[in-house]
Coordinates of N, CA and C in Angstrom, one line a residue:
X1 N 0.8 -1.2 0.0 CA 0.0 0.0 0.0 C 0.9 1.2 0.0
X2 N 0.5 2.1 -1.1 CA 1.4 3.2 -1.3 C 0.5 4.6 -0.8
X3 N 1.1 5.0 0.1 CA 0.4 6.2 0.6 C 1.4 7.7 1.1
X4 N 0.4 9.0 0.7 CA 1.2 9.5 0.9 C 0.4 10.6 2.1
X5 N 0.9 11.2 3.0 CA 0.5 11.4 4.7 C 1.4 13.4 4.4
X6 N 0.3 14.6 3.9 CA 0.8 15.5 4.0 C 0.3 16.2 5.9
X7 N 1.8 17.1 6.3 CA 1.3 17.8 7.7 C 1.7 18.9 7.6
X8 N 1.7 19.7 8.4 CA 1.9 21.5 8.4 C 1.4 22.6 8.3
X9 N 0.3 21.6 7.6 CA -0.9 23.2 7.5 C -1.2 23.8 8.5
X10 N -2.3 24.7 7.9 CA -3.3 25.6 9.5 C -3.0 27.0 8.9
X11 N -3.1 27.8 9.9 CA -3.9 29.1 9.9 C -2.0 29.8 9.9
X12 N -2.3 31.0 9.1 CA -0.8 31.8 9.2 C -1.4 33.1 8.7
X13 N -0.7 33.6 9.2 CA -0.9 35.6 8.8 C 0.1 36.0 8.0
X14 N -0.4 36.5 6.8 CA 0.3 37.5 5.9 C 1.5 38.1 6.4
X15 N 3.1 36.8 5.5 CA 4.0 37.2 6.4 C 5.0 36.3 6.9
X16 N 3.7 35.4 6.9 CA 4.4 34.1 8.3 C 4.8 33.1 7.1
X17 N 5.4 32.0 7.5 CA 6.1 30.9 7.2 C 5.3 29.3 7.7
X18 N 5.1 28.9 6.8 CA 4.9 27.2 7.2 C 5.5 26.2 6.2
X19 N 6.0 24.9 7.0 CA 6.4 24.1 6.4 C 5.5 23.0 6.7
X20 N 5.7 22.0 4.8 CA 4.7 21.2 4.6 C 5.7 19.8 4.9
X21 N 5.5 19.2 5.1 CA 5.9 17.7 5.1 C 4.9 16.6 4.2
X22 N 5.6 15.6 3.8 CA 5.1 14.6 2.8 C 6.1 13.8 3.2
X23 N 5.4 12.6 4.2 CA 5.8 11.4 4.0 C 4.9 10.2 3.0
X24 N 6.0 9.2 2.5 CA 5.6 8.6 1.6 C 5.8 6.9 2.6
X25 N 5.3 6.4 1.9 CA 5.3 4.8 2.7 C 5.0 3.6 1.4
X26 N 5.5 2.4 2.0 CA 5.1 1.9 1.0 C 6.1 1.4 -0.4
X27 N 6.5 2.5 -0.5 CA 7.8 2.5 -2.0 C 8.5 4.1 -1.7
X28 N 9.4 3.3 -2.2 CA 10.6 4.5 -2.2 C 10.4 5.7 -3.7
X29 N 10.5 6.7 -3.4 CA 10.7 7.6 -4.7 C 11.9 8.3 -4.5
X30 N 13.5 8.1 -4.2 CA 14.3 8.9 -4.3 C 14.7 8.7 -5.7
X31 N 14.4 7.4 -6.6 CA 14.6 7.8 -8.0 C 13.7 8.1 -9.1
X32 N 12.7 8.8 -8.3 CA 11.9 9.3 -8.9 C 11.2 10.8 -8.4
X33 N 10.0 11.7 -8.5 CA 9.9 12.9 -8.1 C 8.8 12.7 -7.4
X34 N 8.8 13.6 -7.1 CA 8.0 14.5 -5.6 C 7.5 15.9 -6.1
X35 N 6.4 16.3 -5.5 CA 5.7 17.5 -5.8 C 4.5 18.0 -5.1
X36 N 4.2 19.6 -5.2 CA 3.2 20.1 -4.4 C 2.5 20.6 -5.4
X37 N 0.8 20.7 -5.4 CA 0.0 21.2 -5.6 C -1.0 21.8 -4.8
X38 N -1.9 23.0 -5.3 CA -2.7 23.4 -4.4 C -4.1 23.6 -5.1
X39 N -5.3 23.7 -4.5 CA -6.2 23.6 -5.0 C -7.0 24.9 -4.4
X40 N -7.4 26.1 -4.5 CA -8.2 27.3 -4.0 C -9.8 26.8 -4.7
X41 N -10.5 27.1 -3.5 CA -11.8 27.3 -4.0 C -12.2 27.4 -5.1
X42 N -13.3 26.9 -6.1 CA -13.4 27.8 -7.5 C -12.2 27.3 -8.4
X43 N -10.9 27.2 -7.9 CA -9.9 27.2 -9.2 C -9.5 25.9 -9.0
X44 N -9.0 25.7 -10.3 CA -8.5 24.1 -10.5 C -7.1 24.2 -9.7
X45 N -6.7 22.8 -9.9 CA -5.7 22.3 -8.8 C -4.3 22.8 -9.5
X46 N -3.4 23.7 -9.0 CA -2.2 24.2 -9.7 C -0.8 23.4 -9.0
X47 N -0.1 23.7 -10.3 CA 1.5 23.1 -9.5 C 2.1 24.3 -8.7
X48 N 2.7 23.9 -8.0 CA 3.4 24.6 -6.9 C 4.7 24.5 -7.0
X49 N 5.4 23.7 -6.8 CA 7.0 22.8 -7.0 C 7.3 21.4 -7.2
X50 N 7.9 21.4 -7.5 CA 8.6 19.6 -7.8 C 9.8 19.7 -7.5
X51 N 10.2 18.6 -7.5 CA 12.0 18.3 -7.3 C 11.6 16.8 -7.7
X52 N 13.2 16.5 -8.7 CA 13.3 15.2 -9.1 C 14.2 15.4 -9.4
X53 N 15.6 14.3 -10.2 CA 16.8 13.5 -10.4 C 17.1 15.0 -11.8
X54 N 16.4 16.0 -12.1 CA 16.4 17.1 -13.1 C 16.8 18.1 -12.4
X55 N 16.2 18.1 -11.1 CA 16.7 19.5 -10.3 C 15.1 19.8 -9.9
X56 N 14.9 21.2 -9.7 CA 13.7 21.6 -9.2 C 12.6 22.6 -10.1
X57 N 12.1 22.5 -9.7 CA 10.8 23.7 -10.4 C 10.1 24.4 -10.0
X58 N 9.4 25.2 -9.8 CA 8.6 26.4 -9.2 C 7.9 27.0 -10.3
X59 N 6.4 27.3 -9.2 CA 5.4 28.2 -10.5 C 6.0 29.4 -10.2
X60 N 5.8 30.1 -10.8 CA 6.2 31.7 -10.8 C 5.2 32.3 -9.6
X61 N 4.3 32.5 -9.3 CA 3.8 33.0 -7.7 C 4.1 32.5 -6.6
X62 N 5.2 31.6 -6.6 CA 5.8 30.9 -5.5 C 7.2 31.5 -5.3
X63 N 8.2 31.3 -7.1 CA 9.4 31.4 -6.9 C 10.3 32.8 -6.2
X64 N 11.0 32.2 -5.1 CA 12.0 32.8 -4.5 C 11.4 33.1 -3.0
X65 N 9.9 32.8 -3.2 CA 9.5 32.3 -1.6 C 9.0 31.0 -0.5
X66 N 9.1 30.1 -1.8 CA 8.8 28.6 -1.6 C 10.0 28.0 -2.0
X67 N 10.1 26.8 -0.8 CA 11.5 25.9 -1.6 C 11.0 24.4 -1.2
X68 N 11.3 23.8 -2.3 CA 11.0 22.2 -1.9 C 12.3 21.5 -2.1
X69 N 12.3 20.6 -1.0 CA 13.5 19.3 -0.7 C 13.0 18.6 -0.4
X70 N 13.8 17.8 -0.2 CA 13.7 16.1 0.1 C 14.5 15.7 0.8
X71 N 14.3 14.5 1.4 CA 15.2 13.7 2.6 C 15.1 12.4 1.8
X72 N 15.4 11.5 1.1 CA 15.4 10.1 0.4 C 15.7 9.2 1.4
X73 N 16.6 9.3 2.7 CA 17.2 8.3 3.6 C 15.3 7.9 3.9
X74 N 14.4 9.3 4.3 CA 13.3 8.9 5.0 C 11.9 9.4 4.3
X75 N 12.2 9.7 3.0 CA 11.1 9.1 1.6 C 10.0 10.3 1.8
X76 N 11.0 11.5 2.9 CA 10.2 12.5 2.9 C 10.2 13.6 2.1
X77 N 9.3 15.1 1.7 CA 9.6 15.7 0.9 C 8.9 16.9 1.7
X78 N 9.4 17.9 1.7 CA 9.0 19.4 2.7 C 8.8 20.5 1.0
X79 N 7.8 21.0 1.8 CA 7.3 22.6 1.2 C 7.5 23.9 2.0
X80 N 8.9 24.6 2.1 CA 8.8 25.3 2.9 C 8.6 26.7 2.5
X81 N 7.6 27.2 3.1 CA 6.7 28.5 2.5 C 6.9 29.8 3.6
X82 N 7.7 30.3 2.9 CA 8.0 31.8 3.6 C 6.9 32.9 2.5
X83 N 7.3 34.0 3.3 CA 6.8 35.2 2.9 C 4.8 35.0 2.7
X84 N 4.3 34.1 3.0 CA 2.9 34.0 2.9 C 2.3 34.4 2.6
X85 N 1.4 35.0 1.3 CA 0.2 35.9 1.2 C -1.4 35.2 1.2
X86 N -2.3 36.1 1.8 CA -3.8 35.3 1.4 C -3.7 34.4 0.4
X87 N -2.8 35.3 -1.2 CA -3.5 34.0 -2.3 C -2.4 32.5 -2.1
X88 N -1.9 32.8 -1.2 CA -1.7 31.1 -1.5 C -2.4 30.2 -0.4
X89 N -3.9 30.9 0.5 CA -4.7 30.0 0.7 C -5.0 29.0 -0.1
X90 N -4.9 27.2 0.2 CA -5.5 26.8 -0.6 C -5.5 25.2 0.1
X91 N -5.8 24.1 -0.3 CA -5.2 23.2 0.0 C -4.3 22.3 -0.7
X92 N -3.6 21.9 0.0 CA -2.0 21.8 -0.5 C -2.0 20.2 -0.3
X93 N -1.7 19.8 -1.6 CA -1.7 18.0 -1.8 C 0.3 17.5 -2.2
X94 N 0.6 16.6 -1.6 CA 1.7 16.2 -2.4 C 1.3 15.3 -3.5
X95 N 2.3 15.0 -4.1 CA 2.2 13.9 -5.4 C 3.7 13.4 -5.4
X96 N 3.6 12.2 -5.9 CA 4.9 11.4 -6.3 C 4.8 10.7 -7.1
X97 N 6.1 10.2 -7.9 CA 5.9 9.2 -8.8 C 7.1 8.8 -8.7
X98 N 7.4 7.2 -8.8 CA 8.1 6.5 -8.5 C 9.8 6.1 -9.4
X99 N 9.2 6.8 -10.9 CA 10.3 6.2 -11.9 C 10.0 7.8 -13.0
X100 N 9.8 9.0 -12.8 CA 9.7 9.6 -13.5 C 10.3 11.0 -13.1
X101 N 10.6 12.0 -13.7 CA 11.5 13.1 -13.7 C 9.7 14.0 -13.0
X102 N 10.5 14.9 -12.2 CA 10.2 16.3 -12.2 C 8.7 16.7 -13.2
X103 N 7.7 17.0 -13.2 CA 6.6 17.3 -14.2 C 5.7 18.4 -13.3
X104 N 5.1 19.3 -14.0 CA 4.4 20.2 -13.7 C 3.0 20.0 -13.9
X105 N 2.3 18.9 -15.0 CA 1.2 18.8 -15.0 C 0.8 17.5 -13.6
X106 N -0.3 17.7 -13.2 CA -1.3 16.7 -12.5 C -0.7 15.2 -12.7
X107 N -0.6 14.7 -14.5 CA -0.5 13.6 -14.9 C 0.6 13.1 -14.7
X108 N 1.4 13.6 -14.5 CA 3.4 13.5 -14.0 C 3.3 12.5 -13.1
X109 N 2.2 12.5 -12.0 CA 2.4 12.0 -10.6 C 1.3 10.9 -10.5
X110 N 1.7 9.6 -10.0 CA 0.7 8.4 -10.2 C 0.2 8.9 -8.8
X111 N 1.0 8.9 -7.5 CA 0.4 8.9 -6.1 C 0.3 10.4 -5.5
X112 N -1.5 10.0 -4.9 CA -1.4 11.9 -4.4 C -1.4 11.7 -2.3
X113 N -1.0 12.8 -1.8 CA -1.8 13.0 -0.2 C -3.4 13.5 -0.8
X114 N -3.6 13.1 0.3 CA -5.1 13.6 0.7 C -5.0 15.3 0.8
X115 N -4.2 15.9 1.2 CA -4.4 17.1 1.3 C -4.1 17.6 2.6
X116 N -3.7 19.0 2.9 CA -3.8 19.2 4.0 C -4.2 21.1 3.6
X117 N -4.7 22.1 4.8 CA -5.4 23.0 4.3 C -4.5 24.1 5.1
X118 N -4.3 24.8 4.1 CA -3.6 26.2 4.2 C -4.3 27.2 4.1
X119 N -4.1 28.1 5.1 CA -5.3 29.4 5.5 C -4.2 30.3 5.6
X120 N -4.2 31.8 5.0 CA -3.4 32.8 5.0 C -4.4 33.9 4.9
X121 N -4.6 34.6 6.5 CA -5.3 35.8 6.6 C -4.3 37.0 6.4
X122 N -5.3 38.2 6.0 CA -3.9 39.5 5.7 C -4.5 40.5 7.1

């Protein structure tokens, strides 16, 4: 059973900093990628970051305030979110895939988290 277990959300003020965690269980992905999405009300589900065996990626309303890594000894993958604004309220899903590079669309990623919910008041 392949599952992936995201933590860190909650409530943050315009400003503030939270870090996401994504453990994976199950199968290993250090040779393969990891990634965040988020889903806001109303809008479809967007890429956020990935990291894979390519390097890393970032959407442009993220980059230079979000960074994603990885721990492969412990199959984990962090989202760490500084500078915070309301719009990146949303809920925030990991994805992985086990034998594939780095991808920005939805389809990139066979395994998702359930989600965890990110609230940024101003």
């Amino acid at each position: 059973q392949v599952q992936l277990s995201e933590s860190g959300g909650g409530l943050a003020q315009a400003g503030a900093s939270l870090r996401l965690s994504c453990v994976a269980s199950g199968r290993s992905f250090a040779r393969g990628a990891m990634g965040w999405f988020r889903q806001a009300p109303g809008k479809e589900r967007e890429f956020v970051a990935g990291i894979g065996w390519s390097g890393e990626y970032y959407a442009d309303s993220v980059k230079g305030r979000f960074a994603i890594s990885r721990d492969n000894s412990k199959n984990v993958a962090y989202l760490q979110m500084d500078s915070l604004t309301p719009e990146d309220t949303a809920v925030y899903y990991c994805a992985a895939d086990y034998n594939s590079d780095v991808a920005t669309s939805i389809k990139g990623y066979l395994y998702w988290g359930q989600g965890t919910q990110v609230t940024v008041s101003s």
